[in-house]
Coordinates of C-alpha atoms in Angstrom, one line a residue:
X1 CA 90.2 78.8 67.9
X2 CA 89.2 79.9 64.4
X3 CA 86.7 79.2 61.7
X4 CA 87.5 76.9 58.7
X5 CA 89.6 79.5 56.9
X6 CA 91.3 81.0 59.8
X7 CA 95.0 80.8 61.0
X8 CA 95.8 80.2 64.6
X9 CA 96.9 83.2 66.6
X10 CA 98.9 82.9 69.8
X11 CA 98.2 85.2 72.8
X12 CA 100.1 85.8 75.9
X13 CA 99.1 84.4 79.4
X14 CA 100.7 87.3 81.1
X15 CA 103.2 86.7 84.0
X16 CA 103.0 82.9 83.4
X17 CA 104.3 83.1 79.8
X18 CA 104.5 86.4 78.0
X19 CA 103.4 86.8 74.4
X20 CA 106.9 86.7 73.2
X21 CA 107.7 83.6 75.0
X22 CA 104.5 81.8 73.8
X23 CA 105.0 82.9 70.2
X24 CA 108.4 81.3 70.3
X25 CA 107.0 78.0 71.1
X26 CA 105.1 77.5 68.0
X27 CA 104.9 78.3 64.3
X28 CA 102.2 78.6 61.6
X29 CA 103.1 75.3 59.9
X30 CA 101.1 72.2 59.8
X31 CA 101.0 69.8 62.8
X32 CA 103.9 67.4 63.2
X33 CA 102.4 64.0 63.2
X34 CA 104.2 60.7 63.7
X35 CA 103.1 57.1 64.3
X36 CA 105.0 55.1 66.9
X37 CA 103.6 51.6 67.4
X38 CA 99.9 52.0 68.2
X39 CA 100.2 55.6 69.1
X40 CA 99.8 58.7 67.0
X41 CA 101.7 61.7 68.3
X42 CA 100.7 65.2 67.0
X43 CA 102.2 68.6 68.0
X44 CA 101.7 72.2 66.8
X45 CA 98.9 74.2 65.3
X46 CA 96.0 72.5 63.6
X47 CA 95.4 73.5 59.8
X48 CA 92.8 72.4 57.2
X49 CA 95.2 69.9 55.5
X50 CA 95.6 68.0 58.7
X51 CA 92.3 66.3 58.3
X52 CA 93.5 64.2 55.3
X53 CA 96.7 63.2 57.2
X54 CA 94.9 62.1 60.2
X55 CA 92.3 60.3 58.2
X56 CA 94.9 58.4 56.2
X57 CA 96.8 57.4 59.3
X58 CA 93.7 56.1 61.0
X59 CA 92.7 54.1 57.9
X60 CA 96.0 52.1 58.1
X61 CA 94.7 50.5 61.3
X62 CA 96.7 49.4 64.4
X63 CA 96.0 52.7 66.2
X64 CA 94.5 52.9 69.7
X65 CA 95.9 56.2 71.2
X66 CA 96.3 59.8 69.9
X67 CA 98.8 62.0 72.0
X68 CA 98.6 65.7 71.6
X69 CA 101.7 67.5 72.4
X70 CA 101.7 71.1 73.2
X71 CA 99.1 72.2 70.6
X72 CA 97.9 75.7 70.5
X73 CA 94.8 74.8 68.5
X74 CA 93.9 76.0 65.1
X75 CA 91.3 75.3 62.5
X76 CA 87.9 74.7 64.1
X77 CA 86.4 72.6 61.3
X78 CA 89.4 70.4 61.1
X79 CA 89.3 69.9 64.8
X80 CA 85.7 68.9 64.7
X81 CA 86.0 66.4 61.8
X82 CA 89.1 64.8 63.3
X83 CA 87.6 64.6 66.7
X84 CA 84.5 62.7 65.2
X85 CA 87.0 60.2 63.6
X86 CA 88.6 59.7 66.9
X87 CA 85.3 59.2 68.6
X88 CA 84.0 56.9 66.0
X89 CA 87.0 54.7 66.1
X90 CA 87.1 54.7 70.0
X91 CA 90.6 55.8 70.4
X92 CA 92.2 57.0 73.6
X93 CA 93.4 60.5 73.8
X94 CA 96.3 61.8 75.9
X95 CA 97.7 65.3 76.4
X96 CA 101.4 65.9 76.8
X97 CA 101.7 69.5 78.0
X98 CA 99.2 72.1 76.9
X99 CA 96.2 71.3 74.6
X100 CA 94.6 74.6 73.8
X101 CA 91.7 76.0 71.8
X102 CA 90.9 73.6 68.9
X103 CA 93.1 71.0 70.4
X104 CA 90.7 70.6 73.3
X105 CA 88.1 69.5 70.8
X106 CA 90.6 67.0 69.4
X107 CA 91.3 65.8 72.9
X108 CA 87.6 65.6 73.9
X109 CA 87.1 63.2 70.9
X110 CA 88.7 60.3 72.9
X111 CA 86.6 57.7 74.4
X112 CA 89.2 57.6 77.3
X113 CA 91.0 60.8 78.0
X114 CA 94.0 61.2 80.3
X115 CA 96.9 63.5 81.3
X116 CA 100.5 62.4 81.0
X117 CA 103.7 63.0 82.8
X118 CA 105.6 64.2 79.8
X119 CA 105.8 67.8 81.1
X120 CA 105.6 69.5 84.5
X121 CA 102.1 69.6 86.1
X122 CA 101.7 73.4 85.7
X123 CA 102.5 73.1 81.9
X124 CA 99.9 70.3 81.5
X125 CA 96.4 71.7 80.9
X126 CA 93.4 71.8 78.6
X127 CA 92.4 75.2 77.4
X128 CA 88.9 76.0 76.1
X129 CA 87.6 79.3 74.4
X130 CA 85.3 80.4 71.7
X131 CA 85.9 80.7 68.1
X132 CA 87.4 83.7 66.3
X133 CA 88.1 84.9 62.8
X134 CA 91.6 84.9 61.4
X135 CA 91.9 88.3 59.8
X136 CA 89.8 90.4 62.2
X137 CA 90.3 88.3 65.3
X138 CA 86.6 88.9 66.0
X139 CA 85.0 86.7 68.2
X140 CA 82.4 84.6 66.3
X141 CA 79.2 83.9 68.3
X142 CA 77.8 82.0 65.4
X143 CA 80.2 79.2 65.8
X144 CA 79.9 78.9 69.6
X145 CA 76.7 76.7 69.6
X146 CA 78.2 73.9 67.7
X147 CA 81.2 74.0 70.0
X148 CA 78.8 74.0 73.0
X149 CA 77.0 70.9 71.6
X150 CA 80.1 69.1 71.0
X151 CA 81.5 69.7 74.6
X152 CA 78.1 68.7 76.1
X153 CA 78.0 65.4 74.2
X154 CA 81.6 64.5 75.1
X155 CA 81.7 65.6 78.8
X156 CA 78.4 63.7 79.4
X157 CA 76.7 63.9 82.8
X158 CA 79.6 66.0 84.2
X159 CA 79.0 68.7 81.7
X160 CA 78.8 72.2 83.4
X161 CA 76.9 74.5 81.0
X162 CA 77.6 77.8 82.9
X163 CA 81.3 77.2 82.8
X164 CA 81.5 76.2 79.1
X165 CA 79.3 79.2 78.3
X166 CA 81.7 81.4 80.1
X167 CA 84.6 79.9 78.2
X168 CA 82.9 80.3 74.8
X169 CA 81.3 83.7 75.3
X170 CA 83.0 85.7 78.0
X171 CA 86.0 86.8 75.9
X172 CA 87.5 90.2 75.6
X173 CA 90.0 88.9 73.0
X174 CA 91.3 85.7 71.5
X175 CA 93.6 85.1 74.4
X176 CA 90.7 84.4 76.8
X177 CA 90.7 80.8 78.1
X178 CA 89.2 78.5 80.6
X179 CA 92.2 76.6 81.8
X180 CA 91.8 73.1 83.2
X181 CA 95.1 72.1 84.8
X182 CA 96.6 68.9 85.8
X183 CA 95.4 68.6 89.4
X184 CA 96.3 64.9 89.6
X185 CA 99.9 65.8 90.3
X186 CA 99.2 69.3 91.7
X187 CA 96.3 69.1 94.1
X188 CA 96.4 72.8 94.6
X189 CA 95.8 73.6 91.0
X190 CA 92.5 75.3 90.3
X191 CA 90.5 75.6 87.1
X192 CA 90.3 79.2 86.1
X193 CA 89.0 81.6 83.5
X194 CA 90.7 84.6 82.1
X195 CA 88.5 86.9 79.9
X196 CA 91.6 88.3 78.1
X197 CA 95.1 87.1 77.2
X198 CA 96.5 90.3 78.7
X199 CA 95.1 89.6 82.2
X200 CA 97.5 88.6 85.0
X201 CA 96.7 85.4 86.8
X202 CA 95.5 87.1 89.9
X203 CA 92.7 88.8 88.0
X204 CA 91.3 85.6 86.6
X205 CA 88.3 83.8 88.1
X206 CA 88.9 80.6 89.9
X207 CA 86.4 77.7 90.3
X208 CA 86.6 76.1 93.7
X209 CA 85.9 72.4 93.6
X210 CA 86.3 71.9 89.9
X211 CA 88.9 69.9 88.2
X212 CA 89.4 68.0 85.0
X213 CA 87.8 64.8 86.2
X214 CA 84.6 66.1 87.7
X215 CA 84.1 68.4 84.7
X216 CA 84.3 65.3 82.4
X217 CA 87.4 66.6 80.5
X218 CA 89.4 63.5 81.5
X219 CA 87.9 60.1 82.2
X220 CA 90.6 58.8 84.6
X221 CA 92.8 60.1 87.4
X222 CA 95.5 57.7 86.4
X223 CA 98.4 59.5 84.8
X224 CA 99.9 58.1 81.6
X225 CA 103.6 57.4 81.9
X226 CA 104.9 58.8 78.5
X227 CA 108.2 58.7 76.8
X228 CA 108.0 61.2 74.0
X229 CA 109.7 60.3 70.7
X230 CA 112.8 62.5 69.8
X231 CA 110.8 64.7 67.4
X232 CA 108.5 65.9 70.2
X233 CA 111.0 66.5 73.0
X234 CA 111.3 70.2 73.8
X235 CA 114.8 71.5 73.6
X236 CA 116.2 74.1 76.0
X237 CA 115.9 77.3 73.9
X238 CA 116.2 81.1 74.3
X239 CA 115.2 83.5 71.5
X240 CA 115.1 80.8 68.9
X241 CA 118.6 79.4 69.9
X242 CA 119.4 76.1 71.4
X243 CA 121.2 76.2 74.8
X244 CA 124.3 74.3 73.7
X245 CA 127.2 76.6 74.6
X246 CA 127.9 75.4 78.0
X247 CA 130.1 77.2 80.6
X248 CA 132.8 74.9 82.1
X249 CA 131.6 73.5 85.4
X250 CA 129.8 75.0 88.3
X251 CA 133.0 75.3 90.2
X252 CA 134.8 77.0 87.2
X253 CA 131.8 79.3 86.6
X254 CA 132.0 80.5 90.3
X255 CA 135.7 81.0 90.0
X256 CA 135.3 83.0 86.8
X257 CA 132.4 85.2 87.8
X258 CA 132.0 85.4 91.4
X259 CA 134.8 87.9 92.0
X260 CA 133.3 90.2 89.3
X261 CA 130.0 90.3 90.9
X262 CA 130.3 89.8 94.5
X263 CA 131.7 91.9 97.3
X264 CA 131.0 89.7 100.2
X265 CA 130.9 86.0 101.2
X266 CA 127.2 85.9 101.4
X267 CA 127.0 86.8 97.8
X268 CA 129.6 84.3 96.8
X269 CA 127.8 81.6 98.7
X270 CA 124.5 82.4 97.0
X271 CA 126.1 82.0 93.5
X272 CA 127.7 78.8 94.6
X273 CA 124.3 77.4 95.8
X274 CA 122.5 78.7 92.6
X275 CA 125.0 76.8 90.3
X276 CA 123.7 73.4 91.6
X277 CA 120.0 74.2 91.9
X278 CA 117.4 72.5 89.8
X279 CA 116.9 73.6 86.1
X280 CA 115.6 75.8 84.7
X281 CA 117.7 78.6 86.4
X282 CA 119.1 81.9 85.4
X283 CA 121.5 84.5 86.8
X284 CA 121.2 88.2 86.0
X285 CA 123.7 91.1 86.7
X286 CA 123.0 94.7 87.1
X287 CA 124.8 96.7 84.4
X288 CA 127.7 98.9 85.7
X289 CA 127.1 97.4 89.3
X290 CA 128.0 94.3 91.2
X291 CA 124.4 93.2 92.1
X292 CA 122.8 90.1 90.9
X293 CA 119.6 88.1 91.1
X294 CA 119.0 84.5 90.5
X295 CA 116.0 82.1 89.7
X296 CA 115.8 78.4 89.7
X297 CA 113.5 75.5 89.2
X298 CA 111.3 77.3 86.6
X299 CA 109.1 75.8 83.9
X300 CA 111.4 76.8 81.0
X301 CA 114.6 78.6 80.3
X302 CA 112.8 81.7 79.1
X303 CA 110.7 81.9 82.2
X304 CA 113.8 81.6 84.3
X305 CA 115.4 84.3 82.1
X306 CA 112.5 86.8 82.5
X307 CA 112.3 86.1 86.2
X308 CA 115.9 86.6 86.9
X309 CA 115.9 89.8 84.9
X310 CA 112.8 91.3 86.7
X311 CA 114.3 90.5 90.2
X312 CA 117.5 92.2 89.1
X313 CA 115.7 95.2 87.8
X314 CA 113.9 95.8 91.2
X315 CA 116.2 94.4 93.9
X316 CA 115.1 95.2 97.4
X317 CA 117.1 98.1 99.1
X318 CA 118.6 99.0 95.7
X319 CA 117.7 101.7 93.2
X320 CA 116.1 100.2 89.9
X321 CA 118.7 99.3 87.3
X322 CA 119.0 97.8 83.8
X323 CA 120.3 94.2 83.9
X324 CA 121.6 91.5 81.6
X325 CA 121.2 87.8 82.1
X326 CA 124.6 86.1 82.2
X327 CA 123.8 82.4 82.6
X328 CA 120.8 80.3 81.9
X329 CA 121.2 76.6 83.2
X330 CA 124.8 75.8 82.3
X331 CA 125.0 78.2 79.2
X332 CA 126.8 81.5 79.1
X333 CA 124.2 83.6 77.3
X334 CA 126.2 87.0 77.0
X335 CA 126.5 86.1 73.3
X336 CA 122.7 87.1 73.0
X337 CA 123.4 90.6 73.9
X338 CA 126.5 90.8 71.7
X339 CA 124.7 89.5 68.7
X340 CA 121.8 91.9 69.3
X341 CA 124.0 94.9 69.5
X342 CA 125.9 93.9 66.4
X343 CA 122.6 93.1 64.6
X344 CA 121.1 96.5 65.4
X345 CA 124.1 98.3 64.0
X346 CA 124.1 96.3 60.8
X347 CA 120.3 96.7 60.4
X348 CA 120.5 100.5 60.8
X349 CA 123.2 100.5 58.2
X350 CA 121.0 98.6 55.8
X351 CA 117.9 100.6 56.5
X352 CA 116.5 102.8 53.7
X353 CA 113.3 104.6 54.1
X354 CA 110.6 103.0 51.8
X355 CA 108.9 104.8 49.0
X356 CA 105.5 104.4 50.5
X357 CA 104.3 106.1 53.6
X358 CA 102.0 103.5 55.0
X359 CA 102.0 99.7 55.1
X360 CA 99.6 97.0 56.3
X361 CA 96.7 99.6 56.4
X362 CA 98.4 101.3 59.5
X363 CA 96.5 104.6 58.7
X364 CA 93.1 103.0 58.5
X365 CA 90.5 102.2 61.2
X366 CA 90.1 103.4 64.7
X367 CA 87.7 105.9 66.2
X368 CA 88.1 109.6 64.9
X369 CA 88.5 110.7 68.6
X370 CA 91.8 111.5 70.3
X371 CA 92.6 109.0 73.1
X372 CA 94.4 110.1 76.1
X373 CA 93.4 107.5 78.6
X374 CA 95.0 104.3 79.7
X375 CA 93.3 101.0 78.5
X376 CA 93.1 98.4 81.1
X377 CA 91.0 95.7 79.2
X378 CA 90.6 94.6 75.6
X379 CA 94.2 95.5 74.8
X380 CA 94.0 93.6 71.5
X381 CA 91.5 96.0 69.9
X382 CA 91.5 98.7 67.2
X383 CA 93.4 101.6 68.5
X384 CA 92.5 105.3 67.8
X385 CA 94.1 107.3 65.1
X386 CA 95.6 109.7 67.4
X387 CA 96.7 110.2 71.1
X388 CA 96.3 113.5 72.8
X389 CA 99.8 115.2 73.0
X390 CA 101.5 112.5 71.1
X391 CA 102.4 112.5 67.5
X392 CA 101.5 109.4 65.3
X393 CA 104.3 108.3 63.0
X394 CA 104.0 106.4 59.8
X395 CA 106.5 103.7 58.7
X396 CA 108.2 105.9 56.3
X397 CA 108.6 108.7 58.9
X398 CA 110.1 106.4 61.6
X399 CA 112.6 104.9 59.1
X400 CA 113.7 108.4 58.1
X401 CA 114.0 109.4 61.8
X402 CA 116.2 106.4 62.5
X403 CA 118.7 107.5 59.8
X404 CA 119.0 111.0 61.4
X405 CA 122.2 112.1 63.0
X406 CA 120.3 112.3 66.3
X407 CA 117.8 109.4 66.0
X408 CA 115.0 108.9 68.5
X409 CA 114.9 106.5 71.5
X410 CA 112.5 103.7 70.2
X411 CA 110.9 101.5 72.8
X412 CA 109.3 98.1 72.0
X413 CA 106.5 97.1 74.6
X414 CA 105.3 94.1 72.6
X415 CA 108.2 91.7 72.4
X416 CA 106.4 89.2 70.3
X417 CA 109.0 88.1 68.0
X418 CA 112.8 87.1 67.9
X419 CA 113.4 90.4 66.3
X420 CA 112.8 94.1 66.8
X421 CA 112.8 97.3 64.9
X422 CA 116.6 98.4 64.6
X423 CA 117.7 100.8 67.2
X424 CA 114.9 99.9 69.6
X425 CA 115.1 98.8 73.2
X426 CA 112.6 96.4 74.6
X427 CA 110.6 97.1 77.9
X428 CA 108.9 93.8 78.5
X429 CA 105.3 94.2 79.8
X430 CA 105.7 98.0 79.3
X431 CA 102.2 98.5 77.9
X432 CA 100.0 97.2 80.8
X433 CA 97.5 99.1 82.9
X434 CA 95.4 98.3 85.9
X435 CA 91.9 99.4 87.4
X436 CA 93.1 98.9 90.9
X437 CA 94.6 102.2 92.0
X438 CA 97.4 100.7 94.3
X439 CA 98.5 98.3 91.6
X440 CA 98.4 100.9 88.9
X441 CA 100.4 103.3 91.1
X442 CA 103.2 100.7 91.8
X443 CA 103.3 99.7 88.1
X444 CA 103.5 103.3 86.9
X445 CA 106.3 104.0 89.2
X446 CA 108.2 101.0 87.9
X447 CA 107.5 102.0 84.3
X448 CA 108.9 105.5 84.9
X449 CA 111.9 104.0 86.7
X450 CA 112.8 101.8 83.8
X451 CA 112.0 104.5 81.2
X452 CA 114.3 106.9 82.9
X453 CA 117.1 104.3 82.5
X454 CA 116.3 103.5 79.0
X455 CA 115.7 107.1 77.8
X456 CA 117.4 109.4 80.4
X457 CA 117.2 112.5 78.2
X458 CA 113.5 113.7 78.6
X459 CA 114.0 116.2 75.7
X460 CA 115.0 113.5 73.3
X461 CA 112.3 112.2 70.8
X462 CA 110.8 109.0 72.3
X463 CA 108.9 106.5 70.1
X464 CA 106.8 103.6 71.3
X465 CA 105.6 100.6 69.2
X466 CA 103.8 97.3 69.7
X467 CA 102.5 94.7 67.3
X468 CA 100.3 96.8 65.2
X469 CA 97.4 99.2 64.9
X470 CA 95.1 96.7 66.8
X471 CA 97.3 96.7 69.9
X472 CA 96.9 99.1 72.8
X473 CA 100.1 98.4 74.5
X474 CA 102.1 101.2 72.8
X475 CA 99.2 103.6 73.4
X476 CA 99.4 103.0 77.2
X477 CA 103.2 103.4 77.2
X478 CA 103.0 106.6 75.1
X479 CA 100.3 108.1 77.5
X480 CA 102.4 107.2 80.6
X481 CA 105.6 108.8 79.1
X482 CA 103.7 112.0 78.2
X483 CA 102.4 112.2 81.7
X484 CA 106.0 111.5 83.1
X485 CA 107.2 114.7 81.5
X486 CA 108.9 113.5 78.2
X487 CA 108.7 116.5 75.9
X488 CA 108.4 114.7 72.6
X489 CA 106.6 111.3 72.7
X490 CA 105.5 109.6 69.5
X491 CA 103.6 106.5 68.6
X492 CA 104.4 104.2 65.7
X493 CA 100.8 103.0 65.2
X494 CA 101.7 100.4 62.6
X495 CA 104.1 98.7 64.9
X496 CA 106.1 95.5 64.0
X497 CA 103.4 94.4 61.6
X498 CA 103.8 97.5 59.3
X499 CA 107.5 97.5 59.6
X500 CA 107.8 94.0 58.4
X501 CA 105.2 94.5 55.7
X502 CA 107.5 97.3 54.4
X503 CA 110.2 94.6 54.2
X504 CA 112.5 96.8 56.4
X505 CA 115.4 95.2 58.2
X506 CA 115.1 93.8 61.8
X507 CA 117.6 93.0 64.5
X508 CA 117.7 90.4 67.2
X509 CA 115.9 91.2 70.3
X510 CA 117.6 91.8 73.7
X511 CA 115.9 92.5 76.9
X512 CA 117.3 94.4 79.9
X513 CA 114.1 95.6 81.5
X514 CA 110.9 93.9 82.7
X515 CA 108.1 95.6 84.7
X516 CA 105.0 94.3 86.4

């Protein structure tokens, strides 16, 4: 949530939906708002101009319900003013899917508030956190008291001051949330708080006995049966592309692929069974091998994609391997890898080192000390200017290296866009670190295993990058690589933000490795 002049920023909820996957679900445009009968449907991020649009719609009359569809939140002032309009008119509010950040304020404006059945139970939730600023992403404690007062007024006698204080103030970054799930359909769902968007679910704090109803977030345990208008229905997509290129039929698919990937009847039967399992499902194959891994009944095509890839990378009783997803639902997705390879070749041909050395202030900020330790918390924070034993690259330098006859291996550990720096490979979740020694040891081994496959020559120049100078994921990855014995590890501090600020070409992302 942000102040009146802020722009919404999306953060990952790691292992449930990575930063890339969430970023692909929304854009920075205004809310999509439509009126259908007596219901107003609104989806997407909230911006300042949305106040006038809501006001004008409400003034027409005939409205009794406002439905919020997968909104990540946005402008705090707009949310407050629109929520007060909703409250003054006594409208009912309904959430379809997730209603996060400033959207929770809009939702709490309703006199009656309910969950709907439009999306799966574990995709239906209210998310509350404190305000932050657009540019600096700094948590803004000055704005929290008015939010506290609003939640207190709307939740009434059920208001839990300690819980709301935790949501508003206990934040390492803007990805921190108190998540209040749909426990009507999923009785085992728990209210939980993650103080960082980079925390895994297991590290978050659960609150036994708390739910949306007894916290005063919803006013009824009755689920709203909701048919979403066409505009608001979520299409099956991967990396910005609709899944419309279907394979033939399940039987034809098995005939075409099973002989390529299976060496025994058990494998063939598993593929046959997978082909008729519930969506969302995905099938991944090991590169240069006959092994495979499958997932099914996941919350989205992208989650199925990542799950199958991870299961394939680290199969039981098999050495780690790079993998490619072949099919998601009934769509042959090999074209994703083909387009990515062609796009990287084209982008590298077009690449010309820029005249300037630095972009997007990549050389500024950060402590004047050398960093050589892993960061386990506050991964969205200003990075140091240097890492012990690792050379920091400027945008111009990286662009020049990529044009060399022997270019470096470049590894993206952020994966927050559809695109990547040309010539780079993506190591999804490759910038994490853990305080628990056992988890850290397991993760580090998986990191080294995948890095050995992506960059087998330990003498070759190896470059890591993430989103930008305020993201520690590439720092962690560079430190790990240096400790693993790579001779020439470098860090592109400006990351994707500086690369695109320099207007340099990018290429479609393709993922073959996931670690956790």
